[in-house]
């Protein structure tokens, strides 16, 4: 499959949204516009029917839904004695998230219409699109009942306030690039698509910070900042928006030098469950005033509030940079060099590791002829003299660990192309197996354990009948494997899950984490009790109950349903 064709398949549909211009005035106020079950369940859409056909055996086989409760002190599961696998519970093996569906009141639809005017839709195709992550195999049995597109913080506040009044769940939505089910709507409800709020509200060049709305993408933001000699250093997947990046506490390849989202947000504004707007801090670079609400919101995945404004820390575009590449006979050799480079004190901005399978995928997708061996990619920044000196040190370290074919690039276009193919590695994997879906792992361990864990994981992948690749942010101990499987083949799905479980539990045994940067969503819920402990999770539940007593904020995410107060 051509790479451009793959990208067009993965991008959001260009089908225009059919807004409900005259829907409300033709609907009696006493009649809910979505009470008829045929609107949600009996569609003639072939894709939707095939989706339901695929999900039916799994839906019928599961026994737990993430239930929407009035009393937040209870567990999400209504029956704590049930013996079946629980979605998100510590014994869960299901991939389809169930939910307790209740039709949205017609009164709420009328109120949303008054708030959003034509910037809302009940169109099935749009609701289905917003209920299925674009880069993830995770699914939910329900989809949103309505999608709204607010244009201002005031509109967001009114939308959330209305939903809270009727106790209707809401799901914030941005670039939809998350891969752990963050934007699923297991209980139906209202999807708040923030992509129309994408303005740069203020740029303070001398202070090196910028105030933006949550719908702007990090790539678009950097295009805006480039003429000022500044950039925002977080670089997750293409298409990610700033609001979603805050919600998942993301990072990327530059985190080894600049830190994660937690380190690069100065303050933010968020709409709480009752519609109140809170600003978490001042614009000062540091403060000791009160609880750190900024960091509480970052990584909360929309379960505590809807982010409406973010003040970001910026960096100066480096004067000079060099991208170096080197091949190794084994993946352990490559990982050892990454660790040795970090211990040497070299100020690298990126250290990325690709195994030979991933390099092959890149070659096939991009028409390249890179040597198909485990490969390290370094980026070194600074003055021209400094970067060249550091490049020679890296080359020396690599040669001491069986490195070969050491090359480096200083040309701007060549460097851009190298990082482009690295950022699009997932698409390259999917192009190699176009009928498969990807299970992407995201473990992170202390740097001293990285080589051991990658080696063990690689052995499991090589012994598996499934196709899998390794991609690592090797400078900070975080690595991913992309495991390709046929979603209609139960044995393949179980094997992919086995590989994922192996890596997660191996990482936890090394004092690591089940997710270095992708977040929890629904996909990582079942690992949190082992990683964090019950006391930690109960504390999270107390915070959630205090800020969202009606449980409307992205229910079923982040906190395992079996954890009670």
Coordinates of C-alpha atoms in Angstrom, one line a residue:
X1 CA 0.0 0.0 0.0
X2 CA 1.4 3.4 -0.9
X3 CA 2.3 5.5 2.1
X4 CA 0.1 8.5 1.0
X5 CA -2.8 6.1 0.6
X6 CA -2.3 4.9 4.1
X7 CA -2.3 8.4 5.5
X8 CA -5.4 9.3 3.7
X9 CA -7.1 6.2 5.1
X10 CA -6.0 7.2 8.6
X11 CA -7.0 10.8 8.5
X12 CA -10.4 11.9 9.7
X13 CA -13.2 11.7 7.2
X14 CA -13.6 14.7 5.0
X15 CA -17.4 14.1 4.9
X16 CA -19.1 17.3 5.8
X17 CA -20.9 17.4 9.1
X18 CA -24.7 17.6 8.7
X19 CA -25.7 20.1 11.3
X20 CA -29.3 20.1 12.7
X21 CA -30.5 23.5 11.4
X22 CA -34.2 22.8 11.7
X23 CA -34.1 19.6 13.8
X24 CA -35.2 21.2 17.1
X25 CA -38.1 23.3 15.9
X26 CA -39.7 20.3 14.3
X27 CA -39.3 18.1 17.4
X28 CA -42.0 18.3 20.1
X29 CA -40.4 19.3 23.4
X30 CA -42.1 16.3 25.1
X31 CA -40.5 13.9 22.8
X32 CA -36.8 12.9 23.0
X33 CA -35.2 13.1 19.6
X34 CA -33.1 10.0 20.4
X35 CA -35.5 7.8 22.4
X36 CA -36.2 5.7 19.3
X37 CA -33.7 2.8 19.6
X38 CA -33.6 2.5 15.9
X39 CA -31.7 5.7 15.7
X40 CA -28.8 4.2 17.6
X41 CA -29.2 0.4 17.0
X42 CA -30.9 -0.3 13.8
X43 CA -28.9 1.5 11.1
X44 CA -28.6 0.5 7.5
X45 CA -24.9 1.6 7.5
X46 CA -23.0 -1.5 6.4
X47 CA -19.8 -0.5 8.3
X48 CA -21.9 0.0 11.4
X49 CA -23.6 -3.4 11.0
X50 CA -20.3 -5.2 10.5
X51 CA -18.9 -3.5 13.6
X52 CA -21.9 -4.7 15.6
X53 CA -21.6 -8.2 14.1
X54 CA -18.0 -8.3 15.2
X55 CA -18.7 -7.0 18.7
X56 CA -21.7 -9.1 19.4
X57 CA -19.9 -12.3 20.7
X58 CA -17.6 -10.2 22.9
X59 CA -20.5 -8.1 24.2
X60 CA -22.6 -11.1 25.1
X61 CA -19.6 -12.9 26.6
X62 CA -18.7 -10.1 29.0
X63 CA -20.5 -9.5 32.3
X64 CA -19.6 -6.1 33.5
X65 CA -20.4 -2.6 32.3
X66 CA -18.8 0.6 33.5
X67 CA -22.0 1.8 35.1
X68 CA -23.0 5.4 35.6
X69 CA -23.9 5.9 39.3
X70 CA -25.6 8.7 41.3
X71 CA -23.5 7.9 44.3
X72 CA -19.8 8.3 43.5
X73 CA -18.7 6.6 46.7
X74 CA -19.8 3.3 45.2
X75 CA -17.8 1.3 42.7
X76 CA -18.4 1.7 39.0
X77 CA -19.5 -1.9 38.9
X78 CA -23.1 -2.4 40.2
X79 CA -22.5 -5.9 41.4
X80 CA -19.2 -6.4 43.2
X81 CA -19.8 -10.2 43.6
X82 CA -20.0 -10.9 39.9
X83 CA -17.4 -13.4 38.8
X84 CA -16.9 -12.6 35.1
X85 CA -14.1 -10.5 33.7
X86 CA -14.6 -6.8 34.4
X87 CA -13.8 -4.1 31.9
X88 CA -10.9 -2.3 33.4
X89 CA -10.8 -4.5 36.4
X90 CA -7.6 -6.2 37.5
X91 CA -8.8 -9.5 35.9
X92 CA -10.2 -8.0 32.7
X93 CA -9.4 -9.6 29.4
X94 CA -12.1 -7.9 27.3
X95 CA -11.4 -5.2 24.8
X96 CA -14.9 -3.8 24.3
X97 CA -16.0 -1.3 26.9
X98 CA -19.6 -1.7 28.0
X99 CA -21.7 1.0 29.5
X100 CA -25.0 1.8 31.1
X101 CA -26.9 3.7 28.4
X102 CA -29.7 6.1 29.2
X103 CA -31.2 8.3 26.5
X104 CA -30.3 11.9 26.6
X105 CA -33.3 14.1 27.6
X106 CA -34.8 16.1 24.9
X107 CA -34.6 19.1 27.2
X108 CA -30.8 18.9 27.1
X109 CA -30.8 18.7 23.3
X110 CA -32.8 21.9 23.3
X111 CA -30.4 23.6 25.7
X112 CA -27.3 22.5 23.7
X113 CA -29.0 23.8 20.6
X114 CA -29.4 27.2 22.3
X115 CA -25.8 27.2 23.3
X116 CA -24.1 25.9 20.2
X117 CA -26.5 26.9 17.5
X118 CA -25.5 25.0 14.4
X119 CA -22.2 23.7 15.9
X120 CA -23.7 20.4 17.0
X121 CA -24.8 17.3 15.3
X122 CA -26.9 14.2 15.8
X123 CA -25.8 12.7 12.5
X124 CA -25.0 9.0 13.0
X125 CA -21.8 8.9 10.9
X126 CA -20.3 11.8 12.9
X127 CA -21.3 10.3 16.2
X128 CA -19.9 6.9 15.2
X129 CA -16.7 8.6 14.0
X130 CA -16.3 10.4 17.3
X131 CA -17.0 7.2 19.3
X132 CA -14.2 5.1 17.6
X133 CA -10.6 6.1 18.2
X134 CA -8.8 6.6 14.9
X135 CA -5.5 5.0 15.9
X136 CA -6.6 2.3 18.4
X137 CA -8.3 -1.1 18.4
X138 CA -10.3 -0.2 21.5
X139 CA -14.0 0.0 21.1
X140 CA -17.2 0.7 23.1
X141 CA -20.6 -0.8 22.8
X142 CA -22.1 2.7 22.7
X143 CA -21.4 5.9 20.8
X144 CA -22.1 9.6 21.7
X145 CA -25.7 10.7 21.4
X146 CA -24.7 14.1 20.3
X147 CA -21.5 15.9 19.3
X148 CA -21.0 19.6 20.1
X149 CA -18.3 21.9 18.8
X150 CA -17.9 24.8 21.2
X151 CA -16.1 28.0 20.1
X152 CA -15.4 29.6 23.4
X153 CA -14.7 28.8 27.1
X154 CA -18.1 30.3 28.0
X155 CA -19.8 27.8 25.6
X156 CA -17.9 24.9 27.2
X157 CA -18.9 26.1 30.7
X158 CA -22.6 26.2 29.7
X159 CA -22.5 22.8 28.0
X160 CA -20.9 21.2 31.0
X161 CA -23.3 22.9 33.4
X162 CA -26.3 21.7 31.3
X163 CA -24.9 18.1 31.2
X164 CA -24.3 18.1 34.9
X165 CA -27.9 19.3 35.6
X166 CA -29.3 16.3 33.7
X167 CA -26.5 14.0 34.9
X168 CA -25.5 13.2 31.3
X169 CA -21.9 11.9 30.7
X170 CA -19.5 14.0 28.7
X171 CA -16.3 13.0 26.8
X172 CA -13.8 15.7 25.7
X173 CA -12.4 15.2 22.2
X174 CA -9.3 16.6 20.5
X175 CA -7.1 15.2 17.8
X176 CA -8.3 11.6 18.5
X177 CA -4.7 10.3 18.3
X178 CA -4.7 8.7 21.7
X179 CA -4.5 4.9 21.6
X180 CA -5.8 3.7 24.9
X181 CA -9.6 4.4 24.5
X182 CA -9.6 7.9 26.0
X183 CA -12.3 9.2 23.8
X184 CA -14.7 6.2 23.9
X185 CA -18.3 6.9 25.0
X186 CA -19.3 3.7 26.8
X187 CA -22.3 5.4 28.3
X188 CA -23.3 7.5 25.3
X189 CA -23.9 11.1 26.2
X190 CA -22.3 14.3 24.9
X191 CA -19.0 14.4 23.0
X192 CA -17.4 17.8 23.3
X193 CA -15.2 18.3 20.2
X194 CA -12.7 21.1 21.1
X195 CA -11.1 21.4 17.6
X196 CA -12.8 24.7 16.8
X197 CA -11.0 26.3 19.8
X198 CA -7.6 26.5 18.2
X199 CA -6.5 30.2 18.6
X200 CA -3.2 31.5 19.9
X201 CA -4.4 34.0 22.5
X202 CA -1.1 35.6 23.5
X203 CA 2.6 35.2 22.7
X204 CA 5.2 36.6 25.1
X205 CA 8.4 36.4 23.2
X206 CA 10.6 37.9 26.0
X207 CA 9.1 35.5 28.5
X208 CA 9.3 32.6 26.1
X209 CA 5.7 31.4 26.7
X210 CA 2.5 31.3 24.8
X211 CA -1.2 31.1 25.7
X212 CA -3.3 28.9 23.4
X213 CA -6.7 27.2 23.2
X214 CA -6.8 23.4 23.5
X215 CA -7.8 22.6 19.9
X216 CA -4.5 23.8 18.3
X217 CA -2.1 21.0 17.3
X218 CA 1.5 21.0 18.4
X219 CA 2.7 21.0 14.7
X220 CA 0.5 24.0 13.8
X221 CA 1.7 25.8 16.9
X222 CA 5.3 25.3 15.9
X223 CA 4.6 26.6 12.5
X224 CA 3.2 29.8 14.1
X225 CA 6.2 30.1 16.5
X226 CA 9.0 29.5 13.9
X227 CA 9.3 33.1 12.7
X228 CA 10.0 34.2 16.3
X229 CA 12.8 31.7 16.6
X230 CA 10.9 29.7 19.2
X231 CA 9.3 26.2 19.4
X232 CA 7.3 24.0 21.7
X233 CA 9.4 20.9 22.4
X234 CA 6.8 18.2 23.0
X235 CA 6.3 16.0 19.8
X236 CA 3.9 13.1 20.2
X237 CA 2.1 11.6 17.2
X238 CA 1.1 13.9 14.3
X239 CA -2.3 15.3 14.7
X240 CA -2.2 15.6 18.5
X241 CA -3.7 18.7 20.1
X242 CA -2.5 20.7 23.1
X243 CA -5.6 19.9 25.1
X244 CA -5.3 16.2 24.6
X245 CA -1.6 16.3 25.2
X246 CA -2.3 17.8 28.6
X247 CA -5.0 15.3 29.3
X248 CA -2.7 12.3 28.7
X249 CA 0.5 13.8 30.1
X250 CA 2.2 13.0 26.9
X251 CA 5.8 13.4 25.9
X252 CA 7.7 12.3 22.8
X253 CA 11.2 11.9 21.4
X254 CA 12.4 15.3 22.8
X255 CA 11.4 14.5 26.4
X256 CA 14.9 13.2 27.2
X257 CA 16.1 16.9 27.0
X258 CA 13.0 19.0 27.6
X259 CA 10.8 16.8 29.9
X260 CA 7.1 15.8 29.5
X261 CA 3.9 17.8 29.3
X262 CA 4.0 18.1 33.1
X263 CA 7.2 20.1 32.8
X264 CA 6.2 22.4 30.0
X265 CA 2.8 23.7 31.1
X266 CA 3.0 26.9 33.2
X267 CA -0.8 27.0 34.0
X268 CA -4.1 26.1 32.4
X269 CA -7.8 26.9 32.7
X270 CA -10.4 24.1 33.0
X271 CA -14.2 23.9 33.3
X272 CA -15.1 21.7 36.3
X273 CA -18.1 19.4 36.4
X274 CA -20.5 22.1 37.7
X275 CA -19.5 24.5 35.0
X276 CA -17.1 26.6 37.1
X277 CA -13.9 27.8 35.4
X278 CA -10.7 27.5 37.3
X279 CA -7.3 28.9 36.5
X280 CA -4.6 26.7 38.1
X281 CA -1.7 29.1 38.5
X282 CA -0.1 32.4 37.5
X283 CA 2.2 33.0 34.6
X284 CA 5.3 33.0 36.8
X285 CA 7.9 30.3 35.9
X286 CA 7.7 28.9 39.4
X287 CA 5.4 29.2 42.4
X288 CA 4.9 27.7 45.9
X289 CA 1.3 29.0 46.3
X290 CA -1.1 26.3 47.3
X291 CA -1.8 22.9 45.8
X292 CA -0.4 22.3 42.4
X293 CA -3.7 22.1 40.5
X294 CA -1.9 22.4 37.2
X295 CA -0.2 19.0 37.6
X296 CA -3.5 17.6 39.0
X297 CA -5.2 18.4 35.7
X298 CA -2.3 17.2 33.5
X299 CA -2.8 13.5 33.0
X300 CA -6.4 13.5 34.4
X301 CA -7.7 12.5 30.9
X302 CA -10.8 14.6 31.1
X303 CA -12.1 13.0 34.3
X304 CA -11.8 16.1 36.4
X305 CA -12.4 18.9 34.0
X306 CA -12.4 20.1 30.4
X307 CA -9.3 22.1 29.5
X308 CA -10.0 25.4 27.8
X309 CA -6.7 27.3 27.8
X310 CA -3.1 26.4 28.3
X311 CA 0.0 28.5 28.9
X312 CA 3.1 26.7 27.6
X313 CA 6.8 27.1 28.2
X314 CA 8.7 27.6 24.9
X315 CA 12.3 27.0 23.9
X316 CA 14.7 28.7 21.5
X317 CA 15.2 27.0 18.2
X318 CA 18.8 25.5 18.4
X319 CA 21.5 27.3 16.5
X320 CA 22.8 24.0 15.0
X321 CA 21.9 20.3 15.1
X322 CA 23.2 17.0 13.8
X323 CA 21.3 13.8 13.4
X324 CA 23.5 10.7 13.7
X325 CA 22.6 7.1 12.9
X326 CA 24.3 3.8 13.7
X327 CA 23.5 0.1 13.2
X328 CA 24.1 -2.8 15.7
X329 CA 24.0 -6.6 15.5
X330 CA 21.6 -6.9 18.4
X331 CA 19.0 -4.7 20.0
X332 CA 20.8 -5.0 23.3
X333 CA 23.9 -3.5 21.8
X334 CA 21.9 -0.6 20.6
X335 CA 20.2 -0.1 24.0
X336 CA 23.6 -0.3 25.8
X337 CA 24.9 2.5 23.6
X338 CA 21.9 4.7 24.4
X339 CA 22.5 4.1 28.2
X340 CA 26.2 4.8 27.8
X341 CA 25.6 8.0 25.9
X342 CA 23.3 9.3 28.6
X343 CA 25.9 8.4 31.3
X344 CA 28.6 10.1 29.4
X345 CA 27.0 13.5 30.0
X346 CA 26.4 14.3 26.4
X347 CA 23.5 16.7 26.1
X348 CA 21.4 14.9 23.5
X349 CA 18.0 16.1 22.5
X350 CA 16.8 12.7 21.1
X351 CA 17.9 9.1 21.3
X352 CA 15.6 6.8 19.4
X353 CA 15.9 3.1 18.9
X354 CA 14.4 1.1 16.1
X355 CA 14.6 -2.7 15.7
X356 CA 15.3 -4.3 12.3
X357 CA 11.6 -5.0 11.7
X358 CA 10.6 -1.4 12.2
X359 CA 13.4 -0.3 9.8
X360 CA 12.1 -2.7 7.2
X361 CA 8.6 -1.2 7.6
X362 CA 10.0 2.3 7.1
X363 CA 11.8 1.1 4.0
X364 CA 8.7 -0.4 2.5
X365 CA 6.4 2.5 3.3
X366 CA 8.8 5.3 2.3
X367 CA 10.9 3.7 -0.5
X368 CA 14.0 3.9 1.5
X369 CA 17.0 1.5 1.6
X370 CA 18.2 1.9 5.2
X371 CA 20.2 -1.0 6.5
X372 CA 17.8 -3.4 8.2
X373 CA 19.5 -3.8 11.6
X374 CA 18.7 -2.5 15.1
X375 CA 19.4 1.2 14.6
X376 CA 20.0 4.2 16.9
X377 CA 19.1 7.8 15.9
X378 CA 20.7 10.6 17.9
X379 CA 20.1 14.4 17.7
X380 CA 22.7 16.7 19.2
X381 CA 22.1 20.5 19.4
X382 CA 24.2 23.5 20.2
X383 CA 26.9 25.4 18.3
X384 CA 28.3 23.9 15.2
X385 CA 31.6 23.1 16.9
X386 CA 29.9 21.6 20.0
X387 CA 27.6 19.4 18.0
X388 CA 30.4 18.0 15.9
X389 CA 32.5 17.3 19.0
X390 CA 29.7 15.5 20.7
X391 CA 29.0 13.5 17.5
X392 CA 32.5 12.2 17.5
X393 CA 32.1 11.1 21.2
X394 CA 28.9 9.3 20.3
X395 CA 30.6 7.6 17.4
X396 CA 33.4 6.4 19.8
X397 CA 30.9 5.0 22.2
X398 CA 29.0 3.2 19.4
X399 CA 32.2 1.6 18.1
X400 CA 32.9 0.2 21.6
X401 CA 29.5 -1.6 21.4
X402 CA 29.8 -3.2 18.0
X403 CA 28.3 -0.3 16.1
X404 CA 28.7 0.1 12.4
X405 CA 27.7 2.2 9.4
X406 CA 27.9 5.4 11.5
X407 CA 26.5 8.3 9.5
X408 CA 25.3 11.8 10.4
X409 CA 23.4 14.6 8.6
X410 CA 23.6 18.3 9.0
X411 CA 21.5 19.3 5.9
X412 CA 18.1 20.8 7.1
X413 CA 16.0 18.8 4.6
X414 CA 17.8 15.5 5.3
X415 CA 17.3 15.9 9.0
X416 CA 13.7 16.8 8.6
X417 CA 13.1 13.7 6.4
X418 CA 14.8 11.4 8.9
X419 CA 12.6 12.6 11.8
X420 CA 9.5 12.5 9.6
X421 CA 9.9 8.9 8.9
X422 CA 10.5 8.2 12.6
X423 CA 7.3 10.1 13.6
X424 CA 5.3 8.1 11.0
X425 CA 6.6 4.7 12.2
X426 CA 3.1 3.6 13.2
X427 CA 1.7 4.3 9.8
X428 CA 4.6 2.3 8.3
X429 CA 3.8 -0.7 10.5
X430 CA 0.1 -0.6 9.4
X431 CA 1.1 -0.3 5.8
X432 CA 3.1 -3.5 6.2
X433 CA 0.0 -5.4 7.3
X434 CA -3.0 -3.4 6.0
X435 CA -5.7 -5.8 7.2
X436 CA -4.4 -5.7 10.8
X437 CA -4.8 -3.4 13.8
X438 CA -2.0 -2.4 16.1
X439 CA -1.6 -3.1 19.8
X440 CA 1.0 -0.5 20.9
X441 CA 2.7 -1.1 24.2
X442 CA 4.1 1.8 26.3
X443 CA 6.3 0.6 29.2
X444 CA 9.0 2.7 30.9
X445 CA 11.6 1.6 33.3
X446 CA 14.6 3.1 35.1
X447 CA 17.3 3.6 32.5
X448 CA 19.6 0.9 33.9
X449 CA 16.9 -1.7 33.2
X450 CA 16.1 -0.7 29.7
X451 CA 18.5 -3.0 27.8
X452 CA 17.4 -6.0 29.8
X453 CA 13.7 -5.3 29.3
X454 CA 14.0 -4.6 25.6
X455 CA 16.0 -7.8 25.1
X456 CA 13.4 -9.9 26.9
X457 CA 10.6 -8.3 25.0
X458 CA 12.4 -8.7 21.7
X459 CA 12.8 -12.5 22.4
X460 CA 9.1 -12.8 23.0
X461 CA 8.3 -10.9 19.8
X462 CA 10.6 -13.0 17.7
X463 CA 9.2 -16.2 19.0
X464 CA 5.6 -15.1 18.4
X465 CA 3.6 -15.8 15.2
X466 CA 2.5 -12.2 15.2
X467 CA 4.5 -9.4 13.5
X468 CA 5.9 -6.9 16.0
X469 CA 8.3 -4.0 16.0
X470 CA 10.3 -2.1 18.6
X471 CA 10.5 1.6 18.9
X472 CA 12.1 3.2 21.9
X473 CA 12.7 6.6 23.4
X474 CA 15.9 5.1 24.6
X475 CA 17.2 8.1 26.4
X476 CA 14.6 8.0 29.2
X477 CA 13.8 4.3 29.4
X478 CA 10.5 4.4 27.5
X479 CA 9.8 2.0 24.7
X480 CA 7.0 0.8 22.5
X481 CA 6.3 -2.3 20.6
X482 CA 3.7 -2.3 17.7
X483 CA 2.0 -5.7 17.7
X484 CA 0.0 -6.3 14.5
X485 CA -3.0 -8.7 14.7
X486 CA -6.2 -9.5 12.9
X487 CA -9.0 -8.2 15.1
X488 CA -11.4 -10.9 13.8
X489 CA -9.0 -13.7 14.9
X490 CA -9.5 -14.5 18.6
X491 CA -6.2 -16.4 18.8
X492 CA -4.3 -13.5 17.4
X493 CA -6.0 -11.0 19.7
X494 CA -5.1 -13.2 22.7
X495 CA -1.5 -13.5 21.6
X496 CA -1.2 -9.8 21.2
X497 CA -2.6 -9.3 24.7
X498 CA -0.2 -12.0 26.1
X499 CA 2.8 -10.1 24.6
X500 CA 1.5 -6.8 26.1
X501 CA 0.9 -8.4 29.5
X502 CA 4.4 -9.9 29.5
X503 CA 6.0 -6.5 28.9
X504 CA 3.9 -4.7 31.4
X505 CA 4.5 -7.1 34.2
X506 CA 8.2 -7.3 33.3
X507 CA 8.4 -3.5 33.6
X508 CA 6.5 -3.5 36.9
X509 CA 8.9 -6.0 38.3
X510 CA 11.7 -3.6 37.4
X511 CA 10.0 -0.7 39.2
X512 CA 8.7 0.7 36.0
X513 CA 5.3 1.7 34.7
X514 CA 2.6 0.3 32.4
X515 CA 2.5 3.6 30.5
X516 CA 5.3 6.1 30.0
X517 CA 3.4 8.6 27.9
X518 CA 0.2 7.2 26.3
X519 CA -1.9 7.4 29.4
X520 CA -4.5 5.0 31.0
X521 CA -7.8 5.5 29.2
X522 CA -9.6 2.1 29.3
X523 CA -6.7 0.0 28.0
X524 CA -4.4 0.3 31.0
X525 CA -6.9 0.2 33.8
X526 CA -6.3 -3.4 34.7
X527 CA -2.6 -2.7 35.5
X528 CA -3.0 0.2 37.9
X529 CA -3.7 -1.7 41.1
X530 CA -0.5 -3.6 40.8
X531 CA 1.5 -0.5 39.9
X532 CA 0.0 2.1 42.2
X533 CA -1.6 0.1 45.0
X534 CA -5.1 0.3 46.4
X535 CA -4.5 3.3 48.7
X536 CA -3.3 5.4 45.8
X537 CA -6.3 4.5 43.7
X538 CA -8.7 5.2 46.5
X539 CA -7.2 8.6 46.9
X540 CA -7.7 9.2 43.2
X541 CA -11.4 8.1 43.6
X542 CA -11.8 10.6 46.5
X543 CA -10.5 13.4 44.3
X544 CA -12.8 12.4 41.5
X545 CA -15.8 12.2 43.8
X546 CA -15.1 15.7 45.2
X547 CA -14.7 17.4 41.9
X548 CA -17.3 15.4 39.9
X549 CA -20.0 14.2 42.4
X550 CA -22.4 13.2 39.6
X551 CA -19.7 11.2 37.7
X552 CA -20.3 12.8 34.4
X553 CA -16.6 13.6 33.4
X554 CA -15.3 11.0 31.0
X555 CA -16.7 8.1 33.0
X556 CA -15.0 4.7 32.9
X557 CA -11.5 6.1 32.3
X558 CA -8.3 6.3 34.5
X559 CA -9.7 4.9 37.7
X560 CA -10.4 1.1 37.8
X561 CA -14.1 0.4 38.3
X562 CA -13.5 -2.1 41.1
X563 CA -11.8 0.4 43.4
X564 CA -14.2 1.7 46.0
X565 CA -14.1 4.4 48.7

